[in-house]
Short mmCIF file of C-alpha atoms in Angstrom, two decimals:
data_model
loop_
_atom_site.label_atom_id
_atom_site.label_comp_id
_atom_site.label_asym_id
_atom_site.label_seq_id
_atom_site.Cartn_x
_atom_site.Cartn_y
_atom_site.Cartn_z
CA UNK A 1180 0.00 0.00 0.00
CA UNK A 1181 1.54 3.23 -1.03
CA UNK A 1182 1.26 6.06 1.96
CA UNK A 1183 2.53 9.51 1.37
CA UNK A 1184 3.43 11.77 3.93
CA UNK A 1185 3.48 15.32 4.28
CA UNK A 1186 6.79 17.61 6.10
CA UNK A 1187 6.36 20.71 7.30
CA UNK A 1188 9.98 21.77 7.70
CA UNK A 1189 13.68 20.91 6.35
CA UNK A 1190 15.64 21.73 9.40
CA UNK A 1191 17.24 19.05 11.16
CA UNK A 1192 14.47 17.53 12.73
CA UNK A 1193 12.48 17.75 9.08
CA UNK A 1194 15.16 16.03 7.34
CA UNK A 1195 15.62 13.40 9.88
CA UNK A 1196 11.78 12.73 9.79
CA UNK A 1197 11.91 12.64 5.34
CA UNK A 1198 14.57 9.91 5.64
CA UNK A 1199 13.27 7.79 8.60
CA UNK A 1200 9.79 7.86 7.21
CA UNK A 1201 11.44 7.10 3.47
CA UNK A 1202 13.06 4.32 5.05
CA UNK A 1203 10.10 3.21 6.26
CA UNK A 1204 8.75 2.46 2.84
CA UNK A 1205 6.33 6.16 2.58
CA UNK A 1206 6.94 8.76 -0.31
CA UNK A 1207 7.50 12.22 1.46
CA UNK A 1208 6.91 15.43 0.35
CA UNK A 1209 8.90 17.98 2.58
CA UNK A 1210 7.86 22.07 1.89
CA UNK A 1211 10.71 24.40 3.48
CA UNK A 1212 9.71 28.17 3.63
CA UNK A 1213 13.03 29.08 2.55
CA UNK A 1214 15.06 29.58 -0.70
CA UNK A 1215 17.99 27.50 0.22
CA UNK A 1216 18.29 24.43 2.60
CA UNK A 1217 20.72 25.78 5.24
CA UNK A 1218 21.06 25.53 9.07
CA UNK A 1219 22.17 29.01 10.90
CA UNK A 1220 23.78 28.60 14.58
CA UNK A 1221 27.01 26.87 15.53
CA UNK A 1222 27.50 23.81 17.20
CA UNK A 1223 25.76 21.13 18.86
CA UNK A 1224 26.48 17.83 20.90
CA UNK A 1225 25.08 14.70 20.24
CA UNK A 1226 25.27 11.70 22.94
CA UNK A 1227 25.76 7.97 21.77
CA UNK A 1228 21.67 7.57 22.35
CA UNK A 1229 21.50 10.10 19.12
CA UNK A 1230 24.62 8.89 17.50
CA UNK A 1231 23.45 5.28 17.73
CA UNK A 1232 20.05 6.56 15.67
CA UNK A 1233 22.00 8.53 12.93
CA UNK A 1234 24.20 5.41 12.36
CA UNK A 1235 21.49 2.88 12.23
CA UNK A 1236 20.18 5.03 9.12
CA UNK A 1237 23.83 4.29 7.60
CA UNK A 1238 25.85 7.66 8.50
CA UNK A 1239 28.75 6.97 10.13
CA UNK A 1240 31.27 7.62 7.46
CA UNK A 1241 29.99 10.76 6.82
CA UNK A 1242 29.45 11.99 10.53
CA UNK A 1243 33.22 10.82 10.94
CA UNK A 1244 34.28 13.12 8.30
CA UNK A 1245 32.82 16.58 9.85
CA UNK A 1246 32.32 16.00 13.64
CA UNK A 1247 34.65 16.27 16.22
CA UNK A 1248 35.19 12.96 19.19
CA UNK A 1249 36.09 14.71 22.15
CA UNK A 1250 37.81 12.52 24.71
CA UNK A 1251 36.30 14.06 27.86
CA UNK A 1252 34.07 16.76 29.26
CA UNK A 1253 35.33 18.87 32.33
CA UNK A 1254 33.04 20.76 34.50
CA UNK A 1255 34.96 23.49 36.20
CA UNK A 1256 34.11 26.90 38.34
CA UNK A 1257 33.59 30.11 36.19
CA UNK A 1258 34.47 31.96 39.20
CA UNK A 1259 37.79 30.35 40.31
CA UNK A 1260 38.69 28.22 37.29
CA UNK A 1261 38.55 25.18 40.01
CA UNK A 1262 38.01 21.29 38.48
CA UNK A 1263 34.70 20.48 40.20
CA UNK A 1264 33.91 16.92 37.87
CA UNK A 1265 34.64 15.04 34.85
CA UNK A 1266 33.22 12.38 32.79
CA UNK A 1267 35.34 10.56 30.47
CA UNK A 1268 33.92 9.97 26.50
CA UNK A 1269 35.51 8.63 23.79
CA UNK A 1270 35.98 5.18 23.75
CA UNK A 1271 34.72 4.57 27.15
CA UNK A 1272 31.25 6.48 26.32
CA UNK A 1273 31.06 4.31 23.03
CA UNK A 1274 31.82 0.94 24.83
CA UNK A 1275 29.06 1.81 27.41
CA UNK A 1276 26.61 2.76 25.05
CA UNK A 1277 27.27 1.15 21.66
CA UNK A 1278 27.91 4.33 19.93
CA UNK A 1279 30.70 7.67 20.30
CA UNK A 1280 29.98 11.18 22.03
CA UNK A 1281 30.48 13.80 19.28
CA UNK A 1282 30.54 17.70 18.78
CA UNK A 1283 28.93 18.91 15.63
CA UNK A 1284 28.50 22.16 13.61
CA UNK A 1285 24.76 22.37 12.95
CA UNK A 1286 25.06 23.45 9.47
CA UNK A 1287 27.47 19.94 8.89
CA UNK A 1288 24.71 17.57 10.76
CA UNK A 1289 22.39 19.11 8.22
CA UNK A 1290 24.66 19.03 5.50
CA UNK A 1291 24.95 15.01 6.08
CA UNK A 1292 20.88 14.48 6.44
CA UNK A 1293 20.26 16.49 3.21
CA UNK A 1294 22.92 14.40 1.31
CA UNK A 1295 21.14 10.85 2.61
CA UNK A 1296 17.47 12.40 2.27
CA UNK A 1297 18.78 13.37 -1.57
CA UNK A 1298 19.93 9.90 -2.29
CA UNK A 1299 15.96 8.55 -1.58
CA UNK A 1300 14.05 8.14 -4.24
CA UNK A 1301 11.12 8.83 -2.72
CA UNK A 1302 11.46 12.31 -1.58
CA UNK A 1303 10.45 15.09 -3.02
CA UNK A 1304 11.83 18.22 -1.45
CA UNK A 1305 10.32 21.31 -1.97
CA UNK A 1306 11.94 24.78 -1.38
CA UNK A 1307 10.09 28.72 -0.99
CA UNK A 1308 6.44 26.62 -0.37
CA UNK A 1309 5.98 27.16 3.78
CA UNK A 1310 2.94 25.45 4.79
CA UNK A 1311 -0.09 27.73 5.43
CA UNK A 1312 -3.14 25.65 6.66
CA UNK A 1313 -4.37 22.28 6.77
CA UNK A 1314 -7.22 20.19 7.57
CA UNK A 1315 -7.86 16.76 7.88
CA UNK A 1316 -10.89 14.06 7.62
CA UNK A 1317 -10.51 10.39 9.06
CA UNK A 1318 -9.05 9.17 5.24
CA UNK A 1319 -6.58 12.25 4.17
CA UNK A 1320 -4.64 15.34 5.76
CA UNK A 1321 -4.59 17.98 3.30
CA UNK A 1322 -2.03 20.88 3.01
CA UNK A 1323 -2.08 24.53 1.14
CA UNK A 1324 1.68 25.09 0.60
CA UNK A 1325 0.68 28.29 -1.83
CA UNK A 1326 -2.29 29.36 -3.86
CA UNK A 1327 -2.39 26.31 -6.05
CA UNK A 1328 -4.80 23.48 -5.49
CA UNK A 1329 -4.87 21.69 -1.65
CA UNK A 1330 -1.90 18.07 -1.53
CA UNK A 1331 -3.02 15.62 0.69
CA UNK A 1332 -1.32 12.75 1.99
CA UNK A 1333 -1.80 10.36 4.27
CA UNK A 1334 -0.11 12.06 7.24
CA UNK A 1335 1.28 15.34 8.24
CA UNK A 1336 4.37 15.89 10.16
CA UNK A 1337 4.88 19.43 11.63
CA UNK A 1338 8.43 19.54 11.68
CA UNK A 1339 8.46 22.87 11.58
CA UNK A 1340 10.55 24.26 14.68
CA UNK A 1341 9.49 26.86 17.88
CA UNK A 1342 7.28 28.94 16.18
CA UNK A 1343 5.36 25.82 14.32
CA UNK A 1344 2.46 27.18 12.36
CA UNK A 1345 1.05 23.32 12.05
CA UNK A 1346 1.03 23.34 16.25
CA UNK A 1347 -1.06 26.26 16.09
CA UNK A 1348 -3.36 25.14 13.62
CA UNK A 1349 -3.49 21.83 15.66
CA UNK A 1350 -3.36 22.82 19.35
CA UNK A 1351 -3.73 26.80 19.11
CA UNK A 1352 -2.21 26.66 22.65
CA UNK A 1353 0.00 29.87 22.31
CA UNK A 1354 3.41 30.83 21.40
CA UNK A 1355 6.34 29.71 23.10
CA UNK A 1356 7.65 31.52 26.51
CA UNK A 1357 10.83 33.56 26.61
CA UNK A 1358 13.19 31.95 29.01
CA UNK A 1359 14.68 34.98 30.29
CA UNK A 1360 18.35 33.69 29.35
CA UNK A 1361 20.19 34.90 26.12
CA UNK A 1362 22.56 32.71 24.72
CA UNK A 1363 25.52 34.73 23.05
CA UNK A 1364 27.27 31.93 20.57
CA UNK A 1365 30.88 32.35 18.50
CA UNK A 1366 33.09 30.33 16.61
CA UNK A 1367 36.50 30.37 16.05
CA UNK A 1368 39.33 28.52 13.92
CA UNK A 1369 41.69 26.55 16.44
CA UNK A 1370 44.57 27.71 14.66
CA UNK A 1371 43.76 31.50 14.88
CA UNK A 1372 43.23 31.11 18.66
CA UNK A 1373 46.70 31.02 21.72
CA UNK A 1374 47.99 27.18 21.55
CA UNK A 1375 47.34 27.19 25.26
CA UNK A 1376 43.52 28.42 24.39
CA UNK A 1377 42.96 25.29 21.81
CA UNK A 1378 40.92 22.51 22.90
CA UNK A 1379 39.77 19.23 21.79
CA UNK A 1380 37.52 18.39 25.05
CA UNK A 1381 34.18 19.38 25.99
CA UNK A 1382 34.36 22.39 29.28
CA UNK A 1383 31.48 23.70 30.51
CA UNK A 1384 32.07 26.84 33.17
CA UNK A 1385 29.07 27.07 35.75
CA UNK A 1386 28.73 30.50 37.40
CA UNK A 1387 26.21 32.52 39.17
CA UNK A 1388 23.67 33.20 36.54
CA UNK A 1389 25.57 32.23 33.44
CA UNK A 1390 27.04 29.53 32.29
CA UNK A 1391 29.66 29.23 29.34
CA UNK A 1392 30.44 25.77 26.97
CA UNK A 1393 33.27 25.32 24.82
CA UNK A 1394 33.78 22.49 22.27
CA UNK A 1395 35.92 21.36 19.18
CA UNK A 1396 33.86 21.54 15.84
CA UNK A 1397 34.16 20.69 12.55
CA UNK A 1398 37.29 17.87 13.09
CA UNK A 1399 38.15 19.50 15.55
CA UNK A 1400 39.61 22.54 13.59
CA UNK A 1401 37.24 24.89 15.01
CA UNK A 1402 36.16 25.92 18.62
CA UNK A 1403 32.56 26.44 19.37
CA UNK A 1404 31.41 28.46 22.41
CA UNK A 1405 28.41 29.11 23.80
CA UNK A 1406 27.65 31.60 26.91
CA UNK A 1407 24.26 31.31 28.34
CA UNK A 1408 23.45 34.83 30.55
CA UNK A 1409 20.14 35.81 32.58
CA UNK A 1410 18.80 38.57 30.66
CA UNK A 1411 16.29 40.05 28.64
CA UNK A 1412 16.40 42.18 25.22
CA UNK A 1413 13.82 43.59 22.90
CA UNK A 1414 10.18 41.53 22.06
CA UNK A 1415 11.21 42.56 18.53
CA UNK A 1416 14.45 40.67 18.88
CA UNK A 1417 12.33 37.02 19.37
CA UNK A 1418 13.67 35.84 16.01
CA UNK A 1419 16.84 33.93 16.37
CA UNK A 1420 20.02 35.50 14.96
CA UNK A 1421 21.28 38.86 16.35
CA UNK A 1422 24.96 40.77 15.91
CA UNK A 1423 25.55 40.15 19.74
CA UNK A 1424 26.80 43.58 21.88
CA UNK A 1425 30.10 42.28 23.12
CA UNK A 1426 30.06 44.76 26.24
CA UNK A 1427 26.93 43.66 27.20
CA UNK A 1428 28.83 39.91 27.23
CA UNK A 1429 31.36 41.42 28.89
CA UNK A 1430 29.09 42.62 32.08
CA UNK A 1431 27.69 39.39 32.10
CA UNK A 1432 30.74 37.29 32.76
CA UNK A 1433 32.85 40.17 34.16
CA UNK A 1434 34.04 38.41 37.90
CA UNK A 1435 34.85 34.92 35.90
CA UNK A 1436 38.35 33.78 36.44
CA UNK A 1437 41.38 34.70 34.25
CA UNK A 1438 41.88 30.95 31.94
CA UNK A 1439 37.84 32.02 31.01
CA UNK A 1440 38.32 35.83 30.46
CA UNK A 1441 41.29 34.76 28.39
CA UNK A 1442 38.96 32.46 26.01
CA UNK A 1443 35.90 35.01 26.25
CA UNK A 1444 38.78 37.92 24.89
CA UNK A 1445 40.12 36.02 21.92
CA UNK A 1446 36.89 36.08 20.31
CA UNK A 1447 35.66 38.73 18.29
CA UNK A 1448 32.10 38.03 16.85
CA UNK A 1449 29.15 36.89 18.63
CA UNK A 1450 25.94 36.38 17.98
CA UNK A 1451 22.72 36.63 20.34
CA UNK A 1452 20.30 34.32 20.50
CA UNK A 1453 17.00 34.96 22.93
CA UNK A 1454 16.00 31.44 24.12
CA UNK A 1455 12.79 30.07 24.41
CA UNK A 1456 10.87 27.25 25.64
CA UNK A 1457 7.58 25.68 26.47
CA UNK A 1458 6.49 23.78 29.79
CA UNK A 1459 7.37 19.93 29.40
CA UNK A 1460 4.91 17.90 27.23
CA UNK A 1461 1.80 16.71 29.41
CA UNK A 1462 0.54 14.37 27.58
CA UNK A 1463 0.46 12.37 24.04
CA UNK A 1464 -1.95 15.24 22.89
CA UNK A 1465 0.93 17.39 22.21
CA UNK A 1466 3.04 14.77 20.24
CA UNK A 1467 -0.14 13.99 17.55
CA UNK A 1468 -3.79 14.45 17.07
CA UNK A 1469 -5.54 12.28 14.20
CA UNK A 1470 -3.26 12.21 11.49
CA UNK A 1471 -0.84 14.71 12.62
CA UNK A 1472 1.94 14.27 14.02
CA UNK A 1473 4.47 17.34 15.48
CA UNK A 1474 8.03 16.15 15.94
CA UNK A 1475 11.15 18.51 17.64
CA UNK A 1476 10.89 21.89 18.82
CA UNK A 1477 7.58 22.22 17.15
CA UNK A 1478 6.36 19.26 20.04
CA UNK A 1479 8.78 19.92 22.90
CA UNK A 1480 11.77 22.87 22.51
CA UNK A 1481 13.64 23.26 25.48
CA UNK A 1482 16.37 24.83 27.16
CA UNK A 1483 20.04 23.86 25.56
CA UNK A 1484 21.25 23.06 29.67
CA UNK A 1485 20.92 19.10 28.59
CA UNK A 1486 22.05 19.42 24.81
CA UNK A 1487 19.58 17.15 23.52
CA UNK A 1488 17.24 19.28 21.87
CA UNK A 1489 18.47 18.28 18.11
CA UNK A 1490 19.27 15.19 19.42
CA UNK A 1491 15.27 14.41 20.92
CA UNK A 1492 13.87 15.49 17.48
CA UNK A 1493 16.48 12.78 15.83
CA UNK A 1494 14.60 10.24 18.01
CA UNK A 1495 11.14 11.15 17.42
CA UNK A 1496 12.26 10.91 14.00
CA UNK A 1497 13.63 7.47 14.38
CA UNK A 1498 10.07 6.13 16.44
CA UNK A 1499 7.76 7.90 14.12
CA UNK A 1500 9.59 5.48 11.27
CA UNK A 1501 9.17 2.39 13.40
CA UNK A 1502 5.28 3.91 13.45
CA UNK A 1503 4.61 4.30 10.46
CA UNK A 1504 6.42 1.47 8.75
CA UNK A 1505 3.84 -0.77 10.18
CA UNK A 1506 0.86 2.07 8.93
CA UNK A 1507 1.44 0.18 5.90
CA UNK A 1508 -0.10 -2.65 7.02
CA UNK A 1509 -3.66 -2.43 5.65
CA UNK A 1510 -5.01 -3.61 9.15
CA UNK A 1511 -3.19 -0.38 10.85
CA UNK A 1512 -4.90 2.47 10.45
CA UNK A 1513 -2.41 5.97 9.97
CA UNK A 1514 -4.12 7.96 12.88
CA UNK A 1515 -3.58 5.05 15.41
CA UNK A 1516 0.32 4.08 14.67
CA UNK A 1517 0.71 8.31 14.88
CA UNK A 1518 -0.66 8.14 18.26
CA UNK A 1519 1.59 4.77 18.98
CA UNK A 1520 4.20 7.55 18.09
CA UNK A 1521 3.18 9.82 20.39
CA UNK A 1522 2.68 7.90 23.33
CA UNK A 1523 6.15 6.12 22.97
CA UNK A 1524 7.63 9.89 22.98
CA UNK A 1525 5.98 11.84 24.78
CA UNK A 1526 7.21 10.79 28.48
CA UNK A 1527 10.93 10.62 27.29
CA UNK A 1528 10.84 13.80 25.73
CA UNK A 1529 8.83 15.48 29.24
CA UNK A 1530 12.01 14.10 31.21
CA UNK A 1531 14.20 15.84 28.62
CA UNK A 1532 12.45 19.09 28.82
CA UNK A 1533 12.21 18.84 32.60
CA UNK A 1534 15.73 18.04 33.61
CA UNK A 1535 16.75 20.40 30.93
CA UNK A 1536 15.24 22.86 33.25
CA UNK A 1537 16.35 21.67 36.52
CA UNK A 1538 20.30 21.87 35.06
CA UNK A 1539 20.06 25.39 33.93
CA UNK A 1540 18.75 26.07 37.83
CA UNK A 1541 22.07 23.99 38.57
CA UNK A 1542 24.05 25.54 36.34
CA UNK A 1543 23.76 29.14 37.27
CA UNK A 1544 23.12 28.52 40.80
CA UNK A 1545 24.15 30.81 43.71
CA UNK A 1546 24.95 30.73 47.33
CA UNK A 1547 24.49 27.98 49.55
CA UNK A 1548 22.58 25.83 46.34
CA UNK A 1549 26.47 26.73 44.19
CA UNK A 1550 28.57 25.10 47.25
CA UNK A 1551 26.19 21.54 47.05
CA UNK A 1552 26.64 21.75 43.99
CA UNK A 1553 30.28 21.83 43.87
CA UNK A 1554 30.80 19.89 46.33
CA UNK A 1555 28.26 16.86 44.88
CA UNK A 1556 30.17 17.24 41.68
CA UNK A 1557 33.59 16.62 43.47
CA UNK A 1558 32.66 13.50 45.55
CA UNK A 1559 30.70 11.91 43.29
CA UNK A 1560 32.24 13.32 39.79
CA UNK A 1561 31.35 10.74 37.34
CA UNK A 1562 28.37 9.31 38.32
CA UNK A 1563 26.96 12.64 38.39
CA UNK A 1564 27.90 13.47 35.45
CA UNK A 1565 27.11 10.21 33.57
CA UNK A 1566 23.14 9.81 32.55
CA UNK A 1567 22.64 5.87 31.60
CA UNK A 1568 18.64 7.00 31.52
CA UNK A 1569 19.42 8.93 28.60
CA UNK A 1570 22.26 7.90 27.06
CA UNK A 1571 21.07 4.64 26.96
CA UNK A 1572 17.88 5.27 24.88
CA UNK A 1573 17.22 6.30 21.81
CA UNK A 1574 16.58 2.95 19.93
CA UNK A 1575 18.60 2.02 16.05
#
């Protein structure tokens, strides 16, 4: 039985959804508002229960060739510079959990869906057509992508990131919150940066209401770095990417210690992103409702304090293939293996959002909350550190 299903969306959660749904045996149609597939931002991390998704869909060669396999992360004191945990990665990550620990640019991740979306037959991608409406009976989902004539399919995915116009149209239940933390972002070639500056390891800096992450890119050839502030800006400045105001940076982190200041300094341009969220899911509701289905930020964005938010819309890509592969069984209807979907995802994705929360409390803690922390962090180190709840999901 052919099925074809609709994508709203060719970011990385869009693309991930074309080819696990193509490799599921359904003919896609993906509409992308823009002109040009492309992925703005910098980098991103992606533990072994994403990296053990992305190579069961046959990528490994090609993530080898652009990420970067850092061999440990460090947690140290923004304030004093002090070692306060570390987890090891690299081989010892992959033996644990059947697959590596890497550092990615976004716009390279993307790059390597787009390539193995391209190579399937069966997709058909479509570029300047942003979805407008739909509406859907019990047999079809039907889109308007422009002012031709309605498409329908057999299923819609909104794929369609924070501001998803196909969660509006299905849940109307408001736009996403500002979190009241900006996240200033940079990168940098290794090479242009102090030898003693260069880094091949994952170090997150926790201090009093800020936070800054550092981590090799792109082979390793370039540094990314992320600072994470309590803040607020402009409502016109909701849309992602801003030229950043390095003094106001420069306030934010001012009383960090020296090895910090010295990375912070030997960067040049930033840009400013205001972050946003939404309160973790409640229920399978918000993952799919008859046959539509909403899959990443459009279902569940949350705060980057976890850095799994690419890597939770990589598995809802992966389950809604395992879905919808058996849809094609005549005696499986599309609207119940969508809500399968959704009620496989929706509790993992809830923990996600929530502990993504609870870390950036952690992370920017003060006071008597800041010396627990510490402390915790340098007894127990590790097993703090290490997550087997989440790195050890994620499915093939």
């Amino acid at each position: 039985m052919l099925r074809q299903a609709l994508i709203a969306g060719g970011g990385i959660g869009g693309l991930a959804a074309a080819l696990a749904v193509s490799r599921a045996g359904w003919d896609v149609r993906l509409f992308e508002r823009a002109s040009a597939f492309s992925e703005v931002g910098a980098g991103i991390q992606l533990g072994p229960n994403v990296v053990k998704v992305l190579h069961g869909w046959g990528l490994a060669d090609a993530l080898q060739a652009v990420a970067a396999f850092p061999e440990r992360l460090q947690v140290r004191s923004a304030i004093s510079g002090q070692l306060l945990g570390e987890l090891p990665l690299g081989a010892a990550m992959a033996q644990r959990y059947g697959a590596p620990y890497l550092s990615i640019h976004r716009a390279d991740l993307h790059g390597v869906l787009l390539q193995a979306v391209q190579q399937q037959a069966d997709v058909k991608l479509h570029l300047s057509r942003p979805l407008q409406s739909f509406s859907q009976t019990a047999q079809a989902v039907t889109v308007q992508a422009d002012d031709g004539p309605g498409i329908e399919g057999d299923a819609l995915i909104g794929a369609d990131g924070i501001w998803s116009t196909v969660r509006q149209e299905l849940l109307g239940d408001g736009l996403p919150r500002r979190t009241g933390h900006l996240a200033y972002r940079a990168l940098v070639r290794q090479s242009d940066l102090p030898e003693l500056l260069r880094s091949q390891q994952i170090t997150a800096w926790l201090g009093p209401r800020m936070h800054v992450v550092q981590y090799p890119v792109r082979s390793g050839e370039f540094l990314n770095v992320v600072a994470v502030v309590h803040g607020e800006v402009a409502a016109e400045a909701d849309l992602w990417d801003h030229s950043a105001n390095a003094a106001d940076l420069a306030s934010a982190t001012a009383g960090c210690c020296a090895a910090l200041r010295e990375v912070m300094d030997a960067i040049e341009g930033w840009r400013l992103w205001v972050l946003h969220d939404r309160a973790p899911m409640q229920g399978a509701h918000q993952h799919a409702v008859g046959r539509v289905a909403l899959l990443g930020d459009a279902a569940h964005p949350m705060r980057p304090y976890l850095a799994q938010g690419a890597g939770m819309a990589i598995e809802d890509a992966a389950e809604l293939g395992h879905a919808l592969a058996q849809a094609l069984d005549p005696a499986l209807d599309v609207p119940t293996m969508l809500q399968r979907y959704a009620l496989n995802r929706w509790q993992r994705n809830a923990r996600v959002q929530a502990r993504a929360l609870r870390n950036g409390q952690v992370f920017h803690a003060g006071g008597v909350v800041r010396w627990g922390r510490d402390f915790a962090m340098k007894v127990l180190g590790e097993r703090v550190l290490d997550m087997p709840w989440l790195y050890g999901g994620g499915g093939s």
